[in-house]
PDB file of C-alpha atoms in Angstrom:
ATOM      1  CA  MET A  14      -4.102 -37.406  -2.734  1.00  0.00           C
ATOM      2  CA  ASN A  15      -4.493 -36.220   1.126  1.00  0.00           C
ATOM      3  CA  LYS A  16      -0.876 -34.371   0.719  1.00  0.00           C
ATOM      4  CA  VAL A  17      -1.604 -33.160  -2.566  1.00  0.00           C
ATOM      5  CA  ASN A  18      -4.826 -31.411  -0.948  1.00  0.00           C
ATOM      6  CA  VAL A  19      -3.354 -29.812   1.970  1.00  0.00           C
ATOM      7  CA  THR A  20      -0.327 -28.669   0.025  1.00  0.00           C
ATOM      8  CA  TRP A  21      -3.536 -26.699  -1.891  1.00  0.00           C
ATOM      9  CA  GLU A  22      -5.300 -25.586   0.574  1.00  0.00           C
ATOM     10  CA  ARG A  23      -1.784 -24.003   1.950  1.00  0.00           C
ATOM     11  CA  LEU A  24      -1.564 -22.190  -1.612  1.00  0.00           C
ATOM     12  CA  LYS A  25      -4.678 -21.784  -1.785  1.00  0.00           C
ATOM     13  CA  ASN A  26      -4.805 -19.656   1.702  1.00  0.00           C
ATOM     14  CA  GLY A  27      -1.090 -18.217   1.212  1.00  0.00           C
ATOM     15  CA  PRO A  28      -0.391 -14.838   1.052  1.00  0.00           C
ATOM     16  CA  TYR A  29       0.212 -15.638  -2.627  1.00  0.00           C
ATOM     17  CA  TRP A  30      -0.922 -11.987  -3.596  1.00  0.00           C
ATOM     18  CA  THR A  31       1.897 -10.529  -0.808  1.00  0.00           C
ATOM     19  CA  TYR A  32       4.446 -12.250  -2.852  1.00  0.00           C
ATOM     20  CA  LEU A  33       3.010 -11.063  -6.077  1.00  0.00           C
ATOM     21  CA  PHE A  34       3.607  -7.696  -5.217  1.00  0.00           C
ATOM     22  CA  LEU A  35       7.655  -8.425  -4.067  1.00  0.00           C
ATOM     23  CA  GLY A  36       7.876 -10.111  -7.217  1.00  0.00           C
ATOM     24  CA  ILE A  37       7.234  -7.042  -9.045  1.00  0.00           C
ATOM     25  CA  GLN A  38       8.722  -4.592  -7.287  1.00  0.00           C
ATOM     26  CA  ILE A  39      11.978  -6.889  -7.000  1.00  0.00           C
ATOM     27  CA  ILE A  40      11.688  -7.339 -10.602  1.00  0.00           C
ATOM     28  CA  ILE A  41      10.981  -3.672 -11.720  1.00  0.00           C
ATOM     29  CA  TYR A  42      14.178  -2.948  -9.651  1.00  0.00           C
ATOM     30  CA  ILE A  43      16.539  -4.850 -11.522  1.00  0.00           C
ATOM     31  CA  LEU A  44      15.634  -3.962 -14.945  1.00  0.00           C
ATOM     32  CA  MET A  45      15.656  -0.437 -13.301  1.00  0.00           C
ATOM     33  CA  GLU A  46      19.088  -1.361 -12.646  1.00  0.00           C
ATOM     34  CA  LEU A  47      20.056  -2.430 -16.422  1.00  0.00           C
ATOM     35  CA  THR A  48      18.448   0.055 -18.061  1.00  0.00           C
ATOM     36  CA  GLY A  49      20.822   2.139 -16.286  1.00  0.00           C
ATOM     37  CA  LEU A  50      23.453   0.274 -17.433  1.00  0.00           C
ATOM     38  CA  LYS A  51      23.307  -0.055 -20.852  1.00  0.00           C
ATOM     39  CA  LYS A  52      22.846   3.515 -20.832  1.00  0.00           C
ATOM     40  CA  GLY A  53      26.262   4.480 -18.568  1.00  0.00           C
ATOM     41  CA  ILE A  54      24.522   5.126 -15.732  1.00  0.00           C
ATOM     42  CA  MET A  55      25.337   3.463 -12.372  1.00  0.00           C
ATOM     43  CA  ASN A  56      22.258   3.218  -9.702  1.00  0.00           C
ATOM     44  CA  GLY A  57      19.907   3.353 -12.758  1.00  0.00           C
ATOM     45  CA  SER A  58      16.892   3.653 -10.035  1.00  0.00           C
ATOM     46  CA  GLU A  59      17.920   6.622  -8.849  1.00  0.00           C
ATOM     47  CA  ASN A  60      18.292   8.261 -12.627  1.00  0.00           C
ATOM     48  CA  VAL A  61      15.641  10.532 -12.526  1.00  0.00           C
ATOM     49  CA  SER A  62      14.641   9.722 -16.320  1.00  0.00           C
ATOM     50  CA  ILE A  63      14.326   5.668 -15.807  1.00  0.00           C
ATOM     51  CA  LEU A  64      12.491   6.570 -12.507  1.00  0.00           C
ATOM     52  CA  MET A  65       9.683   8.720 -14.923  1.00  0.00           C
ATOM     53  CA  ASN A  66      10.241   5.844 -17.750  1.00  0.00           C
ATOM     54  CA  PHE A  67       8.715   2.904 -14.891  1.00  0.00           C
ATOM     55  CA  GLY A  68       6.058   4.924 -13.794  1.00  0.00           C
ATOM     56  CA  ALA A  69       7.597   7.513 -10.738  1.00  0.00           C
ATOM     57  CA  ILE A  70       4.879  10.329 -10.641  1.00  0.00           C
ATOM     58  CA  THR A  71       5.170  14.017 -10.833  1.00  0.00           C
ATOM     59  CA  LYS A  72       2.627  16.415 -10.998  1.00  0.00           C
ATOM     60  CA  TYR A  73       3.577  17.606 -14.639  1.00  0.00           C
ATOM     61  CA  SER A  74       3.094  14.591 -15.811  1.00  0.00           C
ATOM     62  CA  ILE A  75      -0.507  14.085 -14.513  1.00  0.00           C
ATOM     63  CA  ILE A  76      -1.793  17.493 -15.294  1.00  0.00           C
ATOM     64  CA  VAL A  77       0.385  18.089 -18.891  1.00  0.00           C
ATOM     65  CA  ASN A  78       0.865  14.589 -20.044  1.00  0.00           C
ATOM     66  CA  HIS A  79      -2.667  13.155 -18.418  1.00  0.00           C
ATOM     67  CA  GLN A  80      -0.306  10.175 -17.537  1.00  0.00           C
ATOM     68  CA  TYR A  81      -2.977   8.636 -14.981  1.00  0.00           C
ATOM     69  CA  TRP A  82      -2.183   5.186 -14.673  1.00  0.00           C
ATOM     70  CA  ARG A  83       0.670   7.127 -12.685  1.00  0.00           C
ATOM     71  CA  PHE A  84      -0.935   6.976  -9.598  1.00  0.00           C
ATOM     72  CA  VAL A  85      -1.112   3.252 -10.027  1.00  0.00           C
ATOM     73  CA  THR A  86       2.531   2.255 -11.081  1.00  0.00           C
ATOM     74  CA  PRO A  87       4.154   4.369  -7.857  1.00  0.00           C
ATOM     75  CA  ILE A  88       3.323   1.820  -5.921  1.00  0.00           C
ATOM     76  CA  PHE A  89       5.845  -0.968  -7.732  1.00  0.00           C
ATOM     77  CA  VAL A  90       8.578   1.633  -8.311  1.00  0.00           C
ATOM     78  CA  HIS A  91      11.458   2.423  -6.182  1.00  0.00           C
ATOM     79  CA  ILE A  92      14.520   5.107  -5.463  1.00  0.00           C
ATOM     80  CA  GLY A  93      16.884   3.362  -4.618  1.00  0.00           C
ATOM     81  CA  PHE A  94      18.549  -0.296  -3.266  1.00  0.00           C
ATOM     82  CA  PHE A  95      17.644   1.349   0.695  1.00  0.00           C
ATOM     83  CA  HIS A  96      14.248   2.214  -0.480  1.00  0.00           C
ATOM     84  CA  LEU A  97      13.165  -0.943  -2.167  1.00  0.00           C
ATOM     85  CA  LEU A  98      14.394  -3.264   0.673  1.00  0.00           C
ATOM     86  CA  LEU A  99      12.725  -1.479   3.691  1.00  0.00           C
ATOM     87  CA  ASN A 100       9.499  -1.571   1.815  1.00  0.00           C
ATOM     88  CA  SER A 101      10.303  -5.503   0.640  1.00  0.00           C
ATOM     89  CA  LEU A 102      10.627  -6.645   4.439  1.00  0.00           C
ATOM     90  CA  SER A 103       7.938  -4.071   5.406  1.00  0.00           C
ATOM     91  CA  LEU A 104       5.514  -5.722   2.351  1.00  0.00           C
ATOM     92  CA  TYR A 105       6.754  -9.382   3.791  1.00  0.00           C
ATOM     93  CA  PHE A 106       5.931  -9.672   7.190  1.00  0.00           C
ATOM     94  CA  VAL A 107       2.977  -7.520   7.483  1.00  0.00           C
ATOM     95  CA  GLY A 108       1.175  -8.896   4.284  1.00  0.00           C
ATOM     96  CA  ARG A 109       1.996 -11.910   5.301  1.00  0.00           C
ATOM     97  CA  ILE A 110      -0.059 -11.881   8.153  1.00  0.00           C
ATOM     98  CA  LEU A 111      -3.157  -9.510   7.151  1.00  0.00           C
ATOM     99  CA  GLU A 112      -3.599 -11.374   4.042  1.00  0.00           C
ATOM    100  CA  PRO A 113      -4.630 -14.585   5.054  1.00  0.00           C
ATOM    101  CA  LEU A 114      -6.516 -12.649   7.632  1.00  0.00           C
ATOM    102  CA  ILE A 115      -8.646 -10.818   6.060  1.00  0.00           C
ATOM    103  CA  GLY A 116      -8.901 -12.571   2.623  1.00  0.00           C
ATOM    104  CA  HIS A 117      -7.153 -12.113  -0.386  1.00  0.00           C
ATOM    105  CA  TRP A 118      -9.903  -9.813  -2.499  1.00  0.00           C
ATOM    106  CA  ARG A 119      -9.828  -7.529   0.693  1.00  0.00           C
ATOM    107  CA  TYR A 120      -5.944  -7.308   0.819  1.00  0.00           C
ATOM    108  CA  VAL A 121      -5.773  -6.395  -2.459  1.00  0.00           C
ATOM    109  CA  ILE A 122      -8.323  -4.350  -2.277  1.00  0.00           C
ATOM    110  CA  VAL A 123      -6.539  -2.567   1.117  1.00  0.00           C
ATOM    111  CA  TYR A 124      -3.058  -2.494  -0.871  1.00  0.00           C
ATOM    112  CA  LEU A 125      -3.640  -0.774  -3.996  1.00  0.00           C
ATOM    113  CA  LEU A 126      -6.655   1.986  -3.059  1.00  0.00           C
ATOM    114  CA  SER A 127      -4.554   3.145  -0.345  1.00  0.00           C
ATOM    115  CA  GLY A 128      -1.376   3.269  -2.270  1.00  0.00           C
ATOM    116  CA  ILE A 129      -3.517   5.163  -4.632  1.00  0.00           C
ATOM    117  CA  LEU A 130      -4.923   7.286  -1.898  1.00  0.00           C
ATOM    118  CA  GLY A 131      -1.640   8.627  -0.876  1.00  0.00           C
ATOM    119  CA  ASN A 132      -0.478   9.077  -4.435  1.00  0.00           C
ATOM    120  CA  LEU A 133      -3.294  11.181  -4.870  1.00  0.00           C
ATOM    121  CA  LEU A 134      -2.981  12.698  -1.306  1.00  0.00           C
ATOM    122  CA  SER A 135       0.990  13.897  -2.560  1.00  0.00           C
ATOM    123  CA  PHE A 136      -0.170  15.072  -5.786  1.00  0.00           C
ATOM    124  CA  GLY A 137      -3.154  17.450  -4.405  1.00  0.00           C
ATOM    125  CA  PHE A 138      -1.050  19.011  -1.543  1.00  0.00           C
ATOM    126  CA  GLY A 139       2.551  17.863  -2.239  1.00  0.00           C
ATOM    127  CA  SER A 140       5.623  20.016  -3.234  1.00  0.00           C
ATOM    128  CA  ASP A 141       5.064  21.143  -7.545  1.00  0.00           C
ATOM    129  CA  TYR A 142       8.622  19.561  -8.827  1.00  0.00           C
ATOM    130  CA  SER A 143       8.805  16.253  -6.659  1.00  0.00           C
ATOM    131  CA  ILE A 144       8.894  13.184  -7.639  1.00  0.00           C
ATOM    132  CA  SER A 145       7.178  10.534  -5.636  1.00  0.00           C
ATOM    133  CA  ALA A 146       7.429   6.083  -6.011  1.00  0.00           C
ATOM    134  CA  GLY A 147       7.598   4.016  -3.479  1.00  0.00           C
ATOM    135  CA  ALA A 148       4.920   1.200  -1.986  1.00  0.00           C
ATOM    136  CA  SER A 149       5.461   3.070   1.446  1.00  0.00           C
ATOM    137  CA  THR A 150       2.045   4.626   0.587  1.00  0.00           C
ATOM    138  CA  SER A 151       0.300   1.236   0.061  1.00  0.00           C
ATOM    139  CA  ILE A 152       2.363  -0.448   3.020  1.00  0.00           C
ATOM    140  CA  PHE A 153       1.174   2.518   5.479  1.00  0.00           C
ATOM    141  CA  GLY A 154      -2.265   1.636   4.419  1.00  0.00           C
ATOM    142  CA  ILE A 155      -2.217  -2.318   5.436  1.00  0.00           C
ATOM    143  CA  PHE A 156      -0.343  -0.944   8.864  1.00  0.00           C
ATOM    144  CA  ALA A 157      -3.203   1.262   9.151  1.00  0.00           C
ATOM    145  CA  ALA A 158      -5.569  -1.855   8.396  1.00  0.00           C
ATOM    146  CA  PHE A 159      -4.656  -3.366  11.868  1.00  0.00           C
ATOM    147  CA  ILE A 160      -5.511  -0.163  13.767  1.00  0.00           C
ATOM    148  CA  VAL A 161      -9.321  -0.666  12.535  1.00  0.00           C
ATOM    149  CA  LEU A 162      -9.325  -4.967  13.172  1.00  0.00           C
ATOM    150  CA  GLY A 163      -7.829  -3.910  16.339  1.00  0.00           C
ATOM    151  CA  ARG A 164     -11.473  -2.121  16.885  1.00  0.00           C
ATOM    152  CA  ILE A 165     -13.326  -4.776  15.481  1.00  0.00           C
ATOM    153  CA  TYR A 166     -11.896  -7.407  17.817  1.00  0.00           C
ATOM    154  CA  PRO A 167     -11.532  -6.083  21.313  1.00  0.00           C
ATOM    155  CA  ASN A 168     -11.023  -9.066  22.588  1.00  0.00           C
ATOM    156  CA  HIS A 169      -8.615 -11.053  20.860  1.00  0.00           C
ATOM    157  CA  PRO A 170      -5.087 -10.597  22.321  1.00  0.00           C
ATOM    158  CA  ALA A 171      -3.116 -11.350  19.410  1.00  0.00           C
ATOM    159  CA  ILE A 172      -4.752  -9.003  16.675  1.00  0.00           C
ATOM    160  CA  GLN A 173      -5.045  -6.427  20.120  1.00  0.00           C
ATOM    161  CA  HIS A 174      -1.206  -6.395  20.132  1.00  0.00           C
ATOM    162  CA  LEU A 175      -0.756  -6.005  16.364  1.00  0.00           C
ATOM    163  CA  SER A 176      -3.162  -3.351  16.205  1.00  0.00           C
ATOM    164  CA  ARG A 177      -0.899  -1.274  19.151  1.00  0.00           C
ATOM    165  CA  ASN A 178       2.237  -2.300  17.272  1.00  0.00           C
ATOM    166  CA  MET A 179       0.928  -0.809  13.750  1.00  0.00           C
ATOM    167  CA  ALA A 180      -0.133   1.978  15.628  1.00  0.00           C
ATOM    168  CA  LEU A 181       2.689   2.954  17.285  1.00  0.00           C
ATOM    169  CA  LEU A 182       5.124   1.718  13.939  1.00  0.00           C
ATOM    170  CA  ILE A 183       3.227   5.062  11.816  1.00  0.00           C
ATOM    171  CA  ALA A 184       3.196   7.528  14.697  1.00  0.00           C
ATOM    172  CA  MET A 185       7.396   6.924  14.965  1.00  0.00           C
ATOM    173  CA  ASN A 186       7.131   6.632  10.967  1.00  0.00           C
ATOM    174  CA  LEU A 187       5.579   9.505  10.623  1.00  0.00           C
ATOM    175  CA  ILE A 188       7.434  12.103  13.384  1.00  0.00           C
ATOM    176  CA  MET A 189      10.425  10.511  11.715  1.00  0.00           C
ATOM    177  CA  ASN A 190       9.595  11.961   8.201  1.00  0.00           C
ATOM    178  CA  ILE A 191       9.329  14.976   9.449  1.00  0.00           C
ATOM    179  CA  PHE A 192      12.685  15.477   9.906  1.00  0.00           C
ATOM    180  CA  SER A 193      13.649  13.596   7.105  1.00  0.00           C
ATOM    181  CA  THR A 194      14.461  15.080   3.430  1.00  0.00           C
ATOM    182  CA  GLY A 195      12.931  13.345   0.386  1.00  0.00           C
ATOM    183  CA  VAL A 196      10.454  11.093   2.562  1.00  0.00           C
ATOM    184  CA  ASP A 197       6.640  11.640   0.673  1.00  0.00           C
ATOM    185  CA  MET A 198       5.021  12.484   3.966  1.00  0.00           C
ATOM    186  CA  LEU A 199       1.575  13.643   2.503  1.00  0.00           C
ATOM    187  CA  GLY A 200       1.708   9.873   0.585  1.00  0.00           C
ATOM    188  CA  HIS A 201       2.364   7.906   3.763  1.00  0.00           C
ATOM    189  CA  ILE A 202      -0.718   9.698   5.476  1.00  0.00           C
ATOM    190  CA  GLY A 203      -3.064   9.153   2.078  1.00  0.00           C
ATOM    191  CA  GLY A 204      -1.997   5.702   2.682  1.00  0.00           C
ATOM    192  CA  ALA A 205      -3.116   5.201   6.178  1.00  0.00           C
ATOM    193  CA  ILE A 206      -6.260   7.167   6.312  1.00  0.00           C
ATOM    194  CA  GLY A 207      -6.604   4.553   2.868  1.00  0.00           C
ATOM    195  CA  GLY A 208      -6.063   1.694   4.999  1.00  0.00           C
ATOM    196  CA  VAL A 209      -8.333   3.138   7.666  1.00  0.00           C
ATOM    197  CA  LEU A 210     -11.392   4.023   5.565  1.00  0.00           C
ATOM    198  CA  LEU A 211     -11.496   0.808   3.222  1.00  0.00           C
ATOM    199  CA  MET A 212     -10.813  -1.687   6.313  1.00  0.00           C
ATOM    200  CA  ILE A 213     -13.991  -0.190   7.238  1.00  0.00           C
ATOM    201  CA  MET A 214     -15.350  -0.699   3.801  1.00  0.00           C
ATOM    202  CA  VAL A 215     -14.634  -4.063   2.563  1.00  0.00           C
ATOM    203  CA  GLY A 216     -14.923  -5.591   6.620  1.00  0.00           C
ATOM    204  CA  THR A 217     -13.960  -8.653   7.290  1.00  0.00           C
ATOM    205  CA  PRO A 218     -14.481 -12.298   6.851  1.00  0.00           C
ATOM    206  CA  ASN A 219     -16.154 -15.077   8.363  1.00  0.00           C
ATOM    207  CA  ASN A 220     -13.559 -16.296  10.598  1.00  0.00           C
ATOM    208  CA  PRO A 221     -13.759 -18.971  12.604  1.00  0.00           C
ATOM    209  CA  TYR A 222     -10.152 -18.273  14.377  1.00  0.00           C
ATOM    210  CA  VAL A 223     -11.229 -14.931  15.523  1.00  0.00           C
ATOM    211  CA  TYR A 224     -14.111 -13.401  17.607  1.00  0.00           C
ATOM    212  CA  LYS A 225     -17.260 -12.606  14.952  1.00  0.00           C
ATOM    213  CA  HIS A 226     -17.939  -8.874  15.195  1.00  0.00           C
ATOM    214  CA  LYS A 227     -19.196  -7.003  12.241  1.00  0.00           C
ATOM    215  CA  ILE A 228     -19.269  -3.629  10.840  1.00  0.00           C
ATOM    216  CA  LYS A 229     -22.630  -2.261  10.600  1.00  0.00           C
ATOM    217  CA  LEU A 230     -23.577  -1.203   6.749  1.00  0.00           C
ATOM    218  CA  SER A 231     -24.024   1.972   7.742  1.00  0.00           C
ATOM    219  CA  ASN A 232     -20.143   2.873   8.641  1.00  0.00           C
ATOM    220  CA  ARG A 233     -19.560   0.701   5.817  1.00  0.00           C
ATOM    221  CA  LEU A 234     -20.873   3.379   3.735  1.00  0.00           C
ATOM    222  CA  LEU A 235     -19.842   6.441   5.076  1.00  0.00           C
ATOM    223  CA  SER A 236     -15.849   5.155   4.962  1.00  0.00           C
ATOM    224  CA  LEU A 237     -17.079   4.593   1.347  1.00  0.00           C
ATOM    225  CA  VAL A 238     -18.123   8.242   0.499  1.00  0.00           C
ATOM    226  CA  GLY A 239     -15.279   9.769   2.563  1.00  0.00           C
ATOM    227  CA  PHE A 240     -12.806   8.013   0.475  1.00  0.00           C
ATOM    228  CA  ILE A 241     -14.466   8.877  -3.014  1.00  0.00           C
ATOM    229  CA  GLY A 242     -14.444  12.078  -1.089  1.00  0.00           C
ATOM    230  CA  LEU A 243     -11.113  12.580  -0.697  1.00  0.00           C
ATOM    231  CA  VAL A 244      -9.986  11.224  -3.928  1.00  0.00           C
ATOM    232  CA  ILE A 245     -11.991  13.929  -5.504  1.00  0.00           C
ATOM    233  CA  PHE A 246     -11.099  16.799  -3.711  1.00  0.00           C
ATOM    234  CA  CYS A 247      -6.805  15.271  -3.930  1.00  0.00           C
ATOM    235  CA  LEU A 248      -7.540  15.696  -7.736  1.00  0.00           C
ATOM    236  CA  TYR A 249      -9.047  19.250  -7.273  1.00  0.00           C
ATOM    237  CA  LYS A 250      -6.351  20.374  -5.474  1.00  0.00           C
ATOM    238  CA  GLY A 251      -3.841  18.869  -7.874  1.00  0.00           C
ATOM    239  CA  PHE A 252      -5.771  20.262 -10.991  1.00  0.00           C
ATOM    240  CA  SER A 253      -6.300  23.851  -9.826  1.00  0.00           C
ATOM    241  CA  TYR A 254      -2.383  24.228  -9.465  1.00  0.00           C
TER     242      TYR A 254
END
């Protein structure tokens, strides 16, 4: 009975949302490739029509077709195997740390809403003709969440180490984005901004393994207002096309 309880506690406290998100994006990638093969197309996940059928986003699909669900679905759609591999590895290694640290529901909020804000920023200020997809908007959000945790727990050496590494990782990625074609830099920036605002907004649980430090309610409210304001501004810019 004790072994059963221990196993259950590990499952309950484990990063099961991270594994679920990983599973969804891998399954979608496989389905895209199989769809391509049925149509006689190699690398179906790189075909524009297949990408659109599985949830990638363009300005046209939002403005003309009113397919607002596309602000969410690109988080789980990837363009090619290496795009999937890079994002899956990032999600696996970082998500497995962050989810148990801040709790499941906070993690889901930060991950999904960061991705949505990244897609909104790309929609509002990106190219009129580009097609966007990938979990990197959400992944930049969970990278940025560690920067906030570094400020919340200034005396915790492990969190401080992670915070510095994630800040460096964001900076390096954004610099590389400048010299890379076909990369949605605006989506990455939006995801990172979302990660900061949302991490402040949801706060942290009472955790006996870290030094307790609470975020002021006023800072949480300001972050919520800032997040909503950015969403509205991005929608306004996008629809003023």
